[in-house]
């Protein structure tokens, strides 16, 4: 919850038990309710940026694609991107990460599994001198890396084929 005109801080956190080395995605939000003040990115975590985090007002999206050159990849938890927004109007909106991918440090660019949904809801309140605004608490959505991928054999016939793609579609 934030008052109109109040700054809002969004963080993209990476948490990995399995070594990873590449991070990408798109952060989407309603540009009628938010204005982007600044974007910071962690070069200690991702020291190689294919696409430095940038904002496209045309589609209300912040794009990013980076990786680490650390020997052995990255494991642990760290902040990848911090976005500072200003709330513009009263309303409720969803800030979401789309097309998120985190790749294993296995030399093959293998996708890791993102274990749970990655959406946050932020409410914006008009400033009213007669009302109190609830204390703002940090809201972060965690992405967890799991050690195994789901089976691509969708129809369970023992092989991955075009039939699995057709079943999936």
CSV table of C-alpha atoms in Angstrom, one decimal:
chain,number,residue,atom,x,y,z
A,1,UNK,CA,0.0,0.0,0.0
A,2,UNK,CA,1.4,3.4,-0.9
A,3,UNK,CA,0.1,7.0,-1.0
A,4,UNK,CA,-0.1,8.9,-4.3
A,5,UNK,CA,3.3,10.5,-5.0
A,6,UNK,CA,5.1,8.1,-2.6
A,7,UNK,CA,8.1,6.2,-3.9
A,8,UNK,CA,7.7,2.5,-4.3
A,9,UNK,CA,10.7,0.1,-4.4
A,10,UNK,CA,10.5,-3.2,-6.3
A,11,UNK,CA,13.3,-5.8,-6.0
A,12,UNK,CA,14.0,-8.8,-8.2
A,13,UNK,CA,15.6,-11.4,-6.0
A,14,UNK,CA,17.5,-14.5,-7.2
A,15,UNK,CA,17.6,-17.5,-4.8
A,16,UNK,CA,19.4,-20.6,-6.1
A,17,UNK,CA,20.5,-23.8,-4.5
A,18,UNK,CA,21.7,-25.1,-7.9
A,19,UNK,CA,24.5,-23.1,-9.6
A,20,UNK,CA,23.0,-20.7,-12.2
A,21,UNK,CA,24.6,-18.2,-14.5
A,22,UNK,CA,21.9,-16.3,-16.6
A,23,UNK,CA,18.8,-14.3,-15.7
A,24,UNK,CA,16.2,-12.7,-18.0
A,25,UNK,CA,12.6,-11.5,-17.9
A,26,UNK,CA,10.2,-8.7,-18.3
A,27,UNK,CA,8.6,-6.7,-15.5
A,28,UNK,CA,5.2,-5.4,-16.5
A,29,UNK,CA,3.1,-2.8,-14.6
A,30,UNK,CA,0.5,-0.1,-15.3
A,31,UNK,CA,2.3,3.1,-16.4
A,32,UNK,CA,-0.9,5.1,-15.6
A,33,UNK,CA,-0.4,4.3,-11.9
A,34,UNK,CA,3.5,4.3,-11.8
A,35,UNK,CA,6.3,6.4,-13.2
A,36,UNK,CA,9.8,4.9,-13.3
A,37,UNK,CA,12.2,7.0,-11.4
A,38,UNK,CA,15.3,4.8,-11.7
A,39,UNK,CA,16.5,1.3,-12.2
A,40,UNK,CA,19.6,-0.1,-10.5
A,41,UNK,CA,21.2,-3.5,-11.3
A,42,UNK,CA,23.6,-5.6,-9.3
A,43,UNK,CA,26.9,-5.9,-11.2
A,44,UNK,CA,28.3,-8.0,-8.4
A,45,UNK,CA,25.8,-10.7,-9.1
A,46,UNK,CA,25.4,-10.2,-12.9
A,47,UNK,CA,28.6,-8.8,-14.3
A,48,UNK,CA,27.6,-9.5,-17.9
A,49,UNK,CA,24.5,-7.8,-19.2
A,50,UNK,CA,23.2,-8.7,-22.7
A,51,UNK,CA,20.3,-6.3,-22.1
A,52,UNK,CA,20.9,-3.8,-19.3
A,53,UNK,CA,17.5,-3.3,-17.5
A,54,UNK,CA,15.6,-0.7,-19.6
A,55,UNK,CA,12.1,0.6,-19.5
A,56,UNK,CA,9.8,0.7,-22.6
A,57,UNK,CA,7.0,3.1,-22.0
A,58,UNK,CA,5.2,1.9,-25.1
A,59,UNK,CA,4.4,-1.5,-23.5
A,60,UNK,CA,4.9,-0.6,-19.8
A,61,UNK,CA,7.7,-3.1,-19.4
A,62,UNK,CA,11.2,-3.3,-18.0
A,63,UNK,CA,13.4,-5.8,-19.9
A,64,UNK,CA,16.5,-7.4,-18.6
A,65,UNK,CA,19.0,-10.2,-19.5
A,66,UNK,CA,22.2,-10.7,-17.7
A,67,UNK,CA,24.5,-13.3,-16.4
A,68,UNK,CA,27.5,-14.0,-14.2
A,69,UNK,CA,31.0,-15.0,-15.2
A,70,UNK,CA,31.7,-16.4,-11.7
A,71,UNK,CA,33.6,-19.7,-11.8
A,72,UNK,CA,31.0,-22.3,-10.7
A,73,UNK,CA,28.0,-19.9,-11.3
A,74,UNK,CA,25.9,-18.3,-8.6
A,75,UNK,CA,24.3,-20.0,-5.7
A,76,UNK,CA,22.6,-18.3,-2.7
A,77,UNK,CA,20.3,-15.3,-2.6
A,78,UNK,CA,21.0,-11.8,-3.9
A,79,UNK,CA,19.2,-8.8,-5.3
A,80,UNK,CA,19.4,-8.7,-9.1
A,81,UNK,CA,17.5,-5.5,-9.9
A,82,UNK,CA,16.0,-2.6,-7.8
A,83,UNK,CA,13.3,-0.5,-9.5
A,84,UNK,CA,12.2,2.8,-7.9
A,85,UNK,CA,8.7,4.0,-9.0
A,86,UNK,CA,6.5,6.9,-8.0
A,87,UNK,CA,2.8,6.3,-7.6
A,88,UNK,CA,0.7,8.6,-9.8
A,89,UNK,CA,-2.9,7.9,-9.1
A,90,UNK,CA,-5.2,6.0,-6.8
A,91,UNK,CA,-6.0,2.4,-7.7
A,92,UNK,CA,-4.9,-1.2,-7.5
A,93,UNK,CA,-2.5,-2.8,-9.9
A,94,UNK,CA,-0.5,-6.0,-10.5
A,95,UNK,CA,3.2,-5.9,-11.1
A,96,UNK,CA,4.3,-9.1,-12.7
A,97,UNK,CA,7.4,-10.8,-14.2
A,98,UNK,CA,6.7,-12.3,-17.6
A,99,UNK,CA,8.9,-14.7,-19.6
A,100,UNK,CA,11.2,-15.2,-16.6
A,101,UNK,CA,14.1,-17.6,-17.2
A,102,UNK,CA,17.0,-18.6,-15.0
A,103,UNK,CA,19.6,-20.9,-16.7
A,104,UNK,CA,21.7,-23.5,-15.0
A,105,UNK,CA,25.5,-23.2,-15.0
A,106,UNK,CA,25.9,-26.5,-16.8
A,107,UNK,CA,27.4,-25.3,-20.2
A,108,UNK,CA,24.1,-26.2,-22.0
A,109,UNK,CA,21.9,-23.2,-21.1
A,110,UNK,CA,19.4,-25.6,-19.4
A,111,UNK,CA,16.3,-23.8,-17.9
A,112,UNK,CA,15.8,-24.1,-14.2
A,113,UNK,CA,12.3,-24.6,-12.8
A,114,UNK,CA,10.7,-21.5,-11.3
A,115,UNK,CA,8.8,-23.1,-8.4
A,116,UNK,CA,6.0,-20.6,-7.7
A,117,UNK,CA,4.0,-17.7,-9.2
A,118,UNK,CA,5.8,-14.4,-9.3
A,119,UNK,CA,3.2,-11.7,-9.1
A,120,UNK,CA,2.8,-9.0,-6.5
A,121,UNK,CA,-0.2,-6.7,-5.9
A,122,UNK,CA,0.3,-3.1,-4.8
A,123,UNK,CA,-2.6,-0.8,-3.7
A,124,UNK,CA,-2.3,2.9,-4.1
A,125,UNK,CA,-4.2,5.2,-1.8
A,126,UNK,CA,-5.1,8.9,-2.3
A,127,UNK,CA,-3.6,11.1,0.4
A,128,UNK,CA,-6.2,12.1,2.9
A,129,UNK,CA,-5.2,14.3,5.8
A,130,UNK,CA,-7.9,12.8,8.0
A,131,UNK,CA,-6.9,9.2,7.5
A,132,UNK,CA,-3.9,7.2,8.5
A,133,UNK,CA,-2.0,5.2,5.9
A,134,UNK,CA,-0.9,1.7,6.9
A,135,UNK,CA,2.8,1.2,7.4
A,136,UNK,CA,4.5,0.2,4.2
A,137,UNK,CA,6.3,-3.1,4.4
A,138,UNK,CA,8.8,-4.5,1.9
A,139,UNK,CA,7.1,-6.9,-0.5
A,140,UNK,CA,9.3,-9.3,-2.4
A,141,UNK,CA,8.4,-12.3,-4.4
A,142,UNK,CA,10.8,-15.2,-4.3
A,143,UNK,CA,11.8,-17.4,-7.2
A,144,UNK,CA,13.1,-20.8,-6.0
A,145,UNK,CA,15.3,-23.0,-8.1
A,146,UNK,CA,14.5,-26.7,-8.0
A,147,UNK,CA,16.9,-29.5,-8.9
A,148,UNK,CA,14.7,-31.3,-11.5
A,149,UNK,CA,12.8,-30.4,-14.6
A,150,UNK,CA,9.3,-31.6,-15.4
A,151,UNK,CA,8.9,-34.5,-17.8
A,152,UNK,CA,8.5,-33.5,-21.5
A,153,UNK,CA,6.8,-36.8,-22.2
A,154,UNK,CA,3.3,-35.3,-21.8
A,155,UNK,CA,1.3,-38.3,-23.0
A,156,UNK,CA,3.5,-40.8,-21.0
A,157,UNK,CA,4.3,-43.1,-23.9
A,158,UNK,CA,8.0,-43.3,-22.9
A,159,UNK,CA,9.4,-41.0,-25.6
A,160,UNK,CA,9.4,-37.3,-26.4
A,161,UNK,CA,7.8,-36.6,-29.8
A,162,UNK,CA,5.5,-34.4,-31.8
A,163,UNK,CA,2.6,-36.2,-30.2
A,164,UNK,CA,3.7,-34.7,-26.8
A,165,UNK,CA,3.7,-31.2,-28.4
A,166,UNK,CA,0.2,-31.8,-29.9
A,167,UNK,CA,-1.0,-33.0,-26.5
A,168,UNK,CA,0.4,-30.0,-24.8
A,169,UNK,CA,-1.1,-27.5,-27.3
